[in-house]
Short mmCIF file of C-alpha atoms and ligand atoms in Angstrom, two decimals:
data_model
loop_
_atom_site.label_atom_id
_atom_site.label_comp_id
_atom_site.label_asym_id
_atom_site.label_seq_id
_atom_site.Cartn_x
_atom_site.Cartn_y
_atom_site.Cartn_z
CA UNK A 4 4.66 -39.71 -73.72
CA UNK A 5 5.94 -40.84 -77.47
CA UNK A 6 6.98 -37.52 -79.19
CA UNK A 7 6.32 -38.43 -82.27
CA UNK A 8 3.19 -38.77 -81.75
CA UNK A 9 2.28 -35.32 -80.03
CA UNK A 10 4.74 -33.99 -82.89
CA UNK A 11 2.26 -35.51 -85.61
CA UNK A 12 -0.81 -34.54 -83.21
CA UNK A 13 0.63 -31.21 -83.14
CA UNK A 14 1.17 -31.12 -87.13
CA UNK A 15 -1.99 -32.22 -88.09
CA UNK A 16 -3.99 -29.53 -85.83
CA UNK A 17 -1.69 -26.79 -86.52
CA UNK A 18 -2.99 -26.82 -90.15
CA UNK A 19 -6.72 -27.77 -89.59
CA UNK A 20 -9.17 -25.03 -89.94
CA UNK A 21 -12.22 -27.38 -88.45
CA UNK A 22 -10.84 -29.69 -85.81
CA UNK A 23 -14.04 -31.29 -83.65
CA UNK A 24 -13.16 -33.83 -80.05
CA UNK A 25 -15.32 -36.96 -79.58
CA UNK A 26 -15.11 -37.77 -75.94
CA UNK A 27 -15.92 -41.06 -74.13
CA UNK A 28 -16.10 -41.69 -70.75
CA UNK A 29 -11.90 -42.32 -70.66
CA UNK A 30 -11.51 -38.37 -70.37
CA UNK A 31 -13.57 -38.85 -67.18
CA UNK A 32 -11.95 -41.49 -65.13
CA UNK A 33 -8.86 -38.75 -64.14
CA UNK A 34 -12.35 -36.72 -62.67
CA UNK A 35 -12.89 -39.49 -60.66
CA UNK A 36 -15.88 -41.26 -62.80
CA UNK A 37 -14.78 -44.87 -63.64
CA UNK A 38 -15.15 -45.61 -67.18
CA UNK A 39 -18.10 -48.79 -67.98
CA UNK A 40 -15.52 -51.17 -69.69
CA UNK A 41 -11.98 -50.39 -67.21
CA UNK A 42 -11.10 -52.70 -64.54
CA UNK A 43 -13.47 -50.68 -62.15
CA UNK A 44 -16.15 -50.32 -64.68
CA UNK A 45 -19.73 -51.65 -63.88
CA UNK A 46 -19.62 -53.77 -67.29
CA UNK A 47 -16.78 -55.72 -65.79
CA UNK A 48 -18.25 -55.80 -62.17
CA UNK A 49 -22.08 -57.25 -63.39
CA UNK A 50 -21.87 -57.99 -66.76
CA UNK A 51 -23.05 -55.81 -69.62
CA UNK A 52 -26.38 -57.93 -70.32
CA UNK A 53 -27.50 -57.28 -66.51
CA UNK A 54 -26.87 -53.28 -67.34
CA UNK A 55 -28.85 -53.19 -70.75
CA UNK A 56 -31.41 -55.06 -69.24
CA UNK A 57 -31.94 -52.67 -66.76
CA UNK A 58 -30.64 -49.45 -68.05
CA UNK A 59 -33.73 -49.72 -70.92
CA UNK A 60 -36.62 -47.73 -71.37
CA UNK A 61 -38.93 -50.34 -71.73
CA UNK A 62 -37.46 -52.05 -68.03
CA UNK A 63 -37.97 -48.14 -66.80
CA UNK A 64 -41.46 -48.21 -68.21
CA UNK A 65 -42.44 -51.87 -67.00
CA UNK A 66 -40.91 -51.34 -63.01
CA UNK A 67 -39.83 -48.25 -62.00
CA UNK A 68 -38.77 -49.31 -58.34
CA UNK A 69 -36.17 -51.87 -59.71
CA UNK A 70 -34.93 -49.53 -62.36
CA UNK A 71 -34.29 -46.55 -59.37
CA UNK A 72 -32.64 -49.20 -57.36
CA UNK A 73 -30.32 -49.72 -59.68
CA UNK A 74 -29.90 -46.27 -61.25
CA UNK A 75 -29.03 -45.03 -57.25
CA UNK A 76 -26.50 -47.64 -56.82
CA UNK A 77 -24.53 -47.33 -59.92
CA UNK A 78 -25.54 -44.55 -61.81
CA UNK A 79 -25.61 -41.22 -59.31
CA UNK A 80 -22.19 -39.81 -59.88
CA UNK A 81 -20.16 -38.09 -56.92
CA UNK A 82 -19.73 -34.18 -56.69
CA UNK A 83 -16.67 -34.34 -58.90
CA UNK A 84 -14.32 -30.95 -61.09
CA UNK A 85 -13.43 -31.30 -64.46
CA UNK A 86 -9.90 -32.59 -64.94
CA UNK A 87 -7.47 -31.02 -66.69
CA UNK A 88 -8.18 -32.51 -69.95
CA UNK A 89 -11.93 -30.93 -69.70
CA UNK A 90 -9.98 -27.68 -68.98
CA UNK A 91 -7.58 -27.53 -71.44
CA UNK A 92 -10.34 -28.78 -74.19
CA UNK A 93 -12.35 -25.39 -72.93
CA UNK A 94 -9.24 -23.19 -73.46
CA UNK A 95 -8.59 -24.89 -76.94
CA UNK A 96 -12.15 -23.56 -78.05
CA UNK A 97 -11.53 -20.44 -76.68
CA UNK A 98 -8.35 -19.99 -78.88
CA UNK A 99 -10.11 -21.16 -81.95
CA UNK A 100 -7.96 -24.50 -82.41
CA UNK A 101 -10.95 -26.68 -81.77
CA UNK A 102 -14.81 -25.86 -83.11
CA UNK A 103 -16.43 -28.34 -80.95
CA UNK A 104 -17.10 -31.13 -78.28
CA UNK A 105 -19.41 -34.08 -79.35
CA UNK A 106 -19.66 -36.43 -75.86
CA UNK A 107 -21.07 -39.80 -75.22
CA UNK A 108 -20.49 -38.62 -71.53
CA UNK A 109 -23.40 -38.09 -69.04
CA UNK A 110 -20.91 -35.72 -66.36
CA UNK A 111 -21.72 -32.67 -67.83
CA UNK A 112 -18.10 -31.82 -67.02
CA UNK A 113 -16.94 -30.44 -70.48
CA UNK A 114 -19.99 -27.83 -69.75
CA UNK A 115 -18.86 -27.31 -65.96
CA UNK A 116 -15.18 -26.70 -67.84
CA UNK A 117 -16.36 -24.21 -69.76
CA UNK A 118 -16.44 -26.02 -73.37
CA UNK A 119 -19.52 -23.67 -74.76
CA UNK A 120 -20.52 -25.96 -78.13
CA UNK A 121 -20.77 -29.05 -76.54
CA UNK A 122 -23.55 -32.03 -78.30
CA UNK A 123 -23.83 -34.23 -75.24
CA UNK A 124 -25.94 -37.49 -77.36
CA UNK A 125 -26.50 -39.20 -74.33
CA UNK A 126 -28.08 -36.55 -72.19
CA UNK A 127 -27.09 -35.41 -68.88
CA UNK A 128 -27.04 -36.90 -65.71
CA UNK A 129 -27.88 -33.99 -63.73
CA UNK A 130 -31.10 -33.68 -64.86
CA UNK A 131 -34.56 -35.74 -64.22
CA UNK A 132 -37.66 -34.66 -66.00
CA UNK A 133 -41.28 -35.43 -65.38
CA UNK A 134 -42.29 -38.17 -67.67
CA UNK A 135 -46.10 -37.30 -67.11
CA UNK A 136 -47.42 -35.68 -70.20
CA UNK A 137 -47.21 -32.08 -70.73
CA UNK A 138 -45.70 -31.84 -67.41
CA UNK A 139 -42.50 -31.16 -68.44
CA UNK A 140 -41.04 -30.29 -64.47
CA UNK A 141 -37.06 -30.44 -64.33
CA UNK A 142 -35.09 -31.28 -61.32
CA UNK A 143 -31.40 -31.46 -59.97
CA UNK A 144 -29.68 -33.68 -58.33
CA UNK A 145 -30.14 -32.23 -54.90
CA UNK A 146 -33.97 -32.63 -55.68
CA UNK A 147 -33.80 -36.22 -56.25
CA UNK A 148 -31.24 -37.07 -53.52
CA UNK A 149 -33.63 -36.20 -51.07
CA UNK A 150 -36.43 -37.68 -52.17
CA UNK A 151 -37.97 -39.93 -49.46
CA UNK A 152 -38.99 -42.62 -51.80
CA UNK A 153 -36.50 -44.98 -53.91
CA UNK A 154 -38.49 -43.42 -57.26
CA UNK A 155 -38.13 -39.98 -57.33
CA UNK A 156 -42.05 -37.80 -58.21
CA UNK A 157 -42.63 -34.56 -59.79
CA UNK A 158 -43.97 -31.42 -56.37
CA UNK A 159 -45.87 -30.32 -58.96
CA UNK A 160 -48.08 -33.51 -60.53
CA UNK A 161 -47.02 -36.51 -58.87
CA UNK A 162 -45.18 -38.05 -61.82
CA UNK A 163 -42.57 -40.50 -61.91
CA UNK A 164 -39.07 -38.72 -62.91
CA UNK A 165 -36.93 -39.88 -65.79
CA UNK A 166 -33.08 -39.33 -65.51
CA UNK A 167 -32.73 -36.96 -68.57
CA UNK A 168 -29.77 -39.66 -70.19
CA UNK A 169 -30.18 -41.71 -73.00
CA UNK A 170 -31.29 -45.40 -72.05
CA UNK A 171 -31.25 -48.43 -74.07
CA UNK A 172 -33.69 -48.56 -76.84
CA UNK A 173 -33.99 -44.36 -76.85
CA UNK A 174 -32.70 -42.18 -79.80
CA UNK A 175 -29.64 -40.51 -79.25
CA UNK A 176 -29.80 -36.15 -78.78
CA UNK A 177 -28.44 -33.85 -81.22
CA UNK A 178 -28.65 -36.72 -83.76
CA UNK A 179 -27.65 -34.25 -87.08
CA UNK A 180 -25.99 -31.66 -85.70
CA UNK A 181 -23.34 -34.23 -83.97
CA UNK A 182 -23.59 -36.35 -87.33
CA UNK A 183 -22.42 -33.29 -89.44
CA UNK A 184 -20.34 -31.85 -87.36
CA UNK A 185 -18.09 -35.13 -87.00
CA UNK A 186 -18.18 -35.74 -90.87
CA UNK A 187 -17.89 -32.42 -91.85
CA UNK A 188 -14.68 -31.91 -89.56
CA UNK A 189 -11.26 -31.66 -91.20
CA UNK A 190 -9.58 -32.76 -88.40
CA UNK A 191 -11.21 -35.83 -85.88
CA UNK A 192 -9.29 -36.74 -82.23
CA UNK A 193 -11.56 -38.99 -80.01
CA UNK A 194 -10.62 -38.99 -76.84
CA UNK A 195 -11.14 -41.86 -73.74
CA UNK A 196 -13.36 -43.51 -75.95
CA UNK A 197 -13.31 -47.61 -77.18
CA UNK A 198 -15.46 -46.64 -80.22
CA UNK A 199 -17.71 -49.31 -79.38
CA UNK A 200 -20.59 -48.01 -78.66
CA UNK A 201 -23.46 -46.69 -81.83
CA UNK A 202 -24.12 -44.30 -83.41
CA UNK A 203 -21.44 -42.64 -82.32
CA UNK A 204 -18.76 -44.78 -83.24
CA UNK A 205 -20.87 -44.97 -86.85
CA UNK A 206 -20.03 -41.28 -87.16
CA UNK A 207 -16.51 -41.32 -86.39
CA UNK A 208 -16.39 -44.73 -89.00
CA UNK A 209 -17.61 -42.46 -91.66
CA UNK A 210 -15.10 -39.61 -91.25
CA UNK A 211 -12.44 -41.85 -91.23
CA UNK A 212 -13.55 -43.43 -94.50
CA UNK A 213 -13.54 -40.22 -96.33
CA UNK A 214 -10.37 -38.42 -94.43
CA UNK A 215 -7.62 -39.51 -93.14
CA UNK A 216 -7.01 -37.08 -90.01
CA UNK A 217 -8.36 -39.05 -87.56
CA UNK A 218 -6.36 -38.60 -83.84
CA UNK A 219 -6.95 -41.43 -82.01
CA UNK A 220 -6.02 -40.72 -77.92
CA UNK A 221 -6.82 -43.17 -75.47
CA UNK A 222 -5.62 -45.82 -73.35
CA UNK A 223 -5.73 -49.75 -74.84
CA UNK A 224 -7.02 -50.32 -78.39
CA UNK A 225 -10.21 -48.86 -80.11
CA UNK A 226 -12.39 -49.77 -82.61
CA UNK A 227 -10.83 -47.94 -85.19
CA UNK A 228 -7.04 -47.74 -84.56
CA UNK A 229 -6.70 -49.34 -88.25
CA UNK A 230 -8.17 -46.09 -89.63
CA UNK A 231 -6.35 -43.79 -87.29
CA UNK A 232 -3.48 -41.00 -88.52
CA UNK A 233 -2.25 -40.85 -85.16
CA UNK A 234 -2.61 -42.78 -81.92
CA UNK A 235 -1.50 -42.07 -78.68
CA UNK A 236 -1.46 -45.39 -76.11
CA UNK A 237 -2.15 -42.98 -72.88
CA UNK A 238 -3.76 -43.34 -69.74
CA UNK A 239 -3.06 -39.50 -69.21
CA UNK A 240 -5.44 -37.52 -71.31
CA UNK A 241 -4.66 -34.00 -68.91
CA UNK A 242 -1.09 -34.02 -69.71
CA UNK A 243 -0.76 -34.87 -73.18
CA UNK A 244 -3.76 -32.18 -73.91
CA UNK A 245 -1.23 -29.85 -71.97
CA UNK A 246 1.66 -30.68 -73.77
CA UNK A 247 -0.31 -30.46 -77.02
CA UNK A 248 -1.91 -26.99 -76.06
CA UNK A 249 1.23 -25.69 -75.08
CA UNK A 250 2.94 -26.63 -78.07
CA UNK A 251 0.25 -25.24 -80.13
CA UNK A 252 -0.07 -21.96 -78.45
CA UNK A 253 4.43 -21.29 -78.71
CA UNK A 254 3.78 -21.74 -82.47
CA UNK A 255 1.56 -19.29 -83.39
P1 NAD B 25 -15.83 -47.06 -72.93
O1 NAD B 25 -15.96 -47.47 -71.51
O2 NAD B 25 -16.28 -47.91 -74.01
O3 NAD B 25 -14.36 -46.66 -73.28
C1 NAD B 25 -13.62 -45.87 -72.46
C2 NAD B 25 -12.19 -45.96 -72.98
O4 NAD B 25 -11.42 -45.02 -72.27
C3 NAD B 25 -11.56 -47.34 -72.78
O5 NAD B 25 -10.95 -47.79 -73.98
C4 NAD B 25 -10.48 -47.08 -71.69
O6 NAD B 25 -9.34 -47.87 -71.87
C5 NAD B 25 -10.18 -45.61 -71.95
N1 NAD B 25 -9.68 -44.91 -70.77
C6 NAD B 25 -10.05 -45.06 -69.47
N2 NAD B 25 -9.37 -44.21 -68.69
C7 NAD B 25 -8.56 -43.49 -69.51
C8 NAD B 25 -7.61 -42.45 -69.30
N3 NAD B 25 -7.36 -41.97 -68.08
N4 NAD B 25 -6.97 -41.95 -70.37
C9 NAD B 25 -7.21 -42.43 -71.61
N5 NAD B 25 -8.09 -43.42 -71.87
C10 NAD B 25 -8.76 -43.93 -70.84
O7 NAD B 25 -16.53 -45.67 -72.94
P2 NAD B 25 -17.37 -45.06 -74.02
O8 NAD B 25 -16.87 -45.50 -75.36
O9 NAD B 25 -17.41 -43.65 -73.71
O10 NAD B 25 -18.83 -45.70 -73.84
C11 NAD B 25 -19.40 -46.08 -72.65
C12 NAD B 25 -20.80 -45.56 -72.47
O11 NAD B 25 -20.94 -45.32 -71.10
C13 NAD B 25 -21.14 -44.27 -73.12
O12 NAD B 25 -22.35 -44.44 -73.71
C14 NAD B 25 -21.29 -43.22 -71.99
O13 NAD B 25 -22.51 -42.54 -72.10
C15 NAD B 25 -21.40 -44.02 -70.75
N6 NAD B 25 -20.56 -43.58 -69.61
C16 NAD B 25 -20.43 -42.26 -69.30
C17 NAD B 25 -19.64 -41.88 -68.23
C18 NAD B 25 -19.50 -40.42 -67.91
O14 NAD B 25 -20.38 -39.64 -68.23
N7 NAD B 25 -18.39 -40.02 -67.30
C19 NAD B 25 -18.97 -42.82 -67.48
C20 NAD B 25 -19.15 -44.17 -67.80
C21 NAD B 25 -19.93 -44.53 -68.89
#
């Protein structure tokens, strides 16, 4: 791990009295959840046209069946923990060094960790509502797992369920609050993420263009490495978050 960079890392959150984490779905793949983009990802396995086409509210709307075919094949997570970087994360809120967790991720691990202010845009995978109106029935996992038929209905109506994650062409969750928490932050580190993918990486574009604390960790290049204060090339979020932590917690 480059010690100059954890020393900088270290530096930088030492002084900051508002430091927020942007996580992609990097800080996941030491859970067990390949990443979309990695050399397991689905992107790389069909092609990330054949995803968006599918993965889209309006292909959900239009045919059901072929969308739950799909969504059960690549979508339905394992049972998996939170890694250590999810765990460490929790315990930096708990100390005070970090004020909050916006996530692109659908895991719901940063919850499961413990993290407590957590603006998960893109929903959660772990939850399916009933898209009949003024329904409004939620459901697990379990629930839909043992559903008989491919797409999944509501005990209560007979509605089709919805996974309750952000699809193509659907506005994001927490919109504001995730927008002015990132900007108004004094100190930015993005974790596991490429910074590809919008709004998000809109959000973190506008921080950087007003401050310059932006900590960049992740493994291979991101969007905005240019703007970054300090990046760390790591395909080992749990440790450097430990050696971070640690460092943090000797110095005060
Ligand atoms: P991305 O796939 O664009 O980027 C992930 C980044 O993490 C890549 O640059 C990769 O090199 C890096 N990475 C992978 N493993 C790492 C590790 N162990 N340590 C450090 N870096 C690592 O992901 P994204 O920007 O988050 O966007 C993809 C979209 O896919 C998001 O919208 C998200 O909702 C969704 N997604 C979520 C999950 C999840 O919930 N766990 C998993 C896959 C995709």
């Amino acid at each position: 791990m480059p010690s100059s960079a954890i020393d900088r890392i270290v530096e930088l959150l030492a002084r900051s009295r508002n430091t927020v984490v942007v996580t992609g779905a990097g800080i996941s793949t030491e859970a067990g959840i390949p990443d979309f983009r990695g050399e397991n990802g689905i992107y790389r396995k069909l092609g990330e046209q054949k995803v968006m086409n599918i993965i889209n509210i309006e292909a959900f709307r239009r045919n059901p069946g072929l969308f739950w075919e799909f969504y059960r094949k690549y979508f339905m997570f394992p049972p998996v923990e939170p890694s250590k970087a999810h765990r460490i994360l929790a315990d930096m809120e708990k100390r005070g060094t970090i004020k909050a967790v916006v996530t692109q991720n659908i895991d719901n691990l940063h919850q499961k960790a413990g993290s407590r202010r957590v603006y998960a845009i893109h929903g959660n995978a772990d939850r399916f509502l009933c898209t009949r109106s003024g329904c409004r029935q939620v459901y697990n996992t379990a629930y839909v797992e043992n559903c008989p038929e491919v797409v999944p209905t509501c005990e209560e109506c007979g509605g089709i369920l919805k996974p309750d994650v952000v699809l193509f062409g659907e506005h994001i969750h927490h919109y504001l609050d995730a927008r002015d928490c990132i900007v108004g932050a004094t100190v930015l580190m993005v974790i596991g993420s490429s910074l590809t993918v919008y709004p998000l990486a809109g959000f973190v574009k506008e921080f950087s263009t007003f401050y310059q604390d932006l900590i960049i960790i992740n493994k291979g290049r991101t969007e905005l490495d240019h703007a970054a204060a300090v990046k760390l090339d790591t395909g080992n979020t749990g440790d450097a978050l430990e050696e971070i932590n640690n460092r943090l917690v000797q110095a005060i």
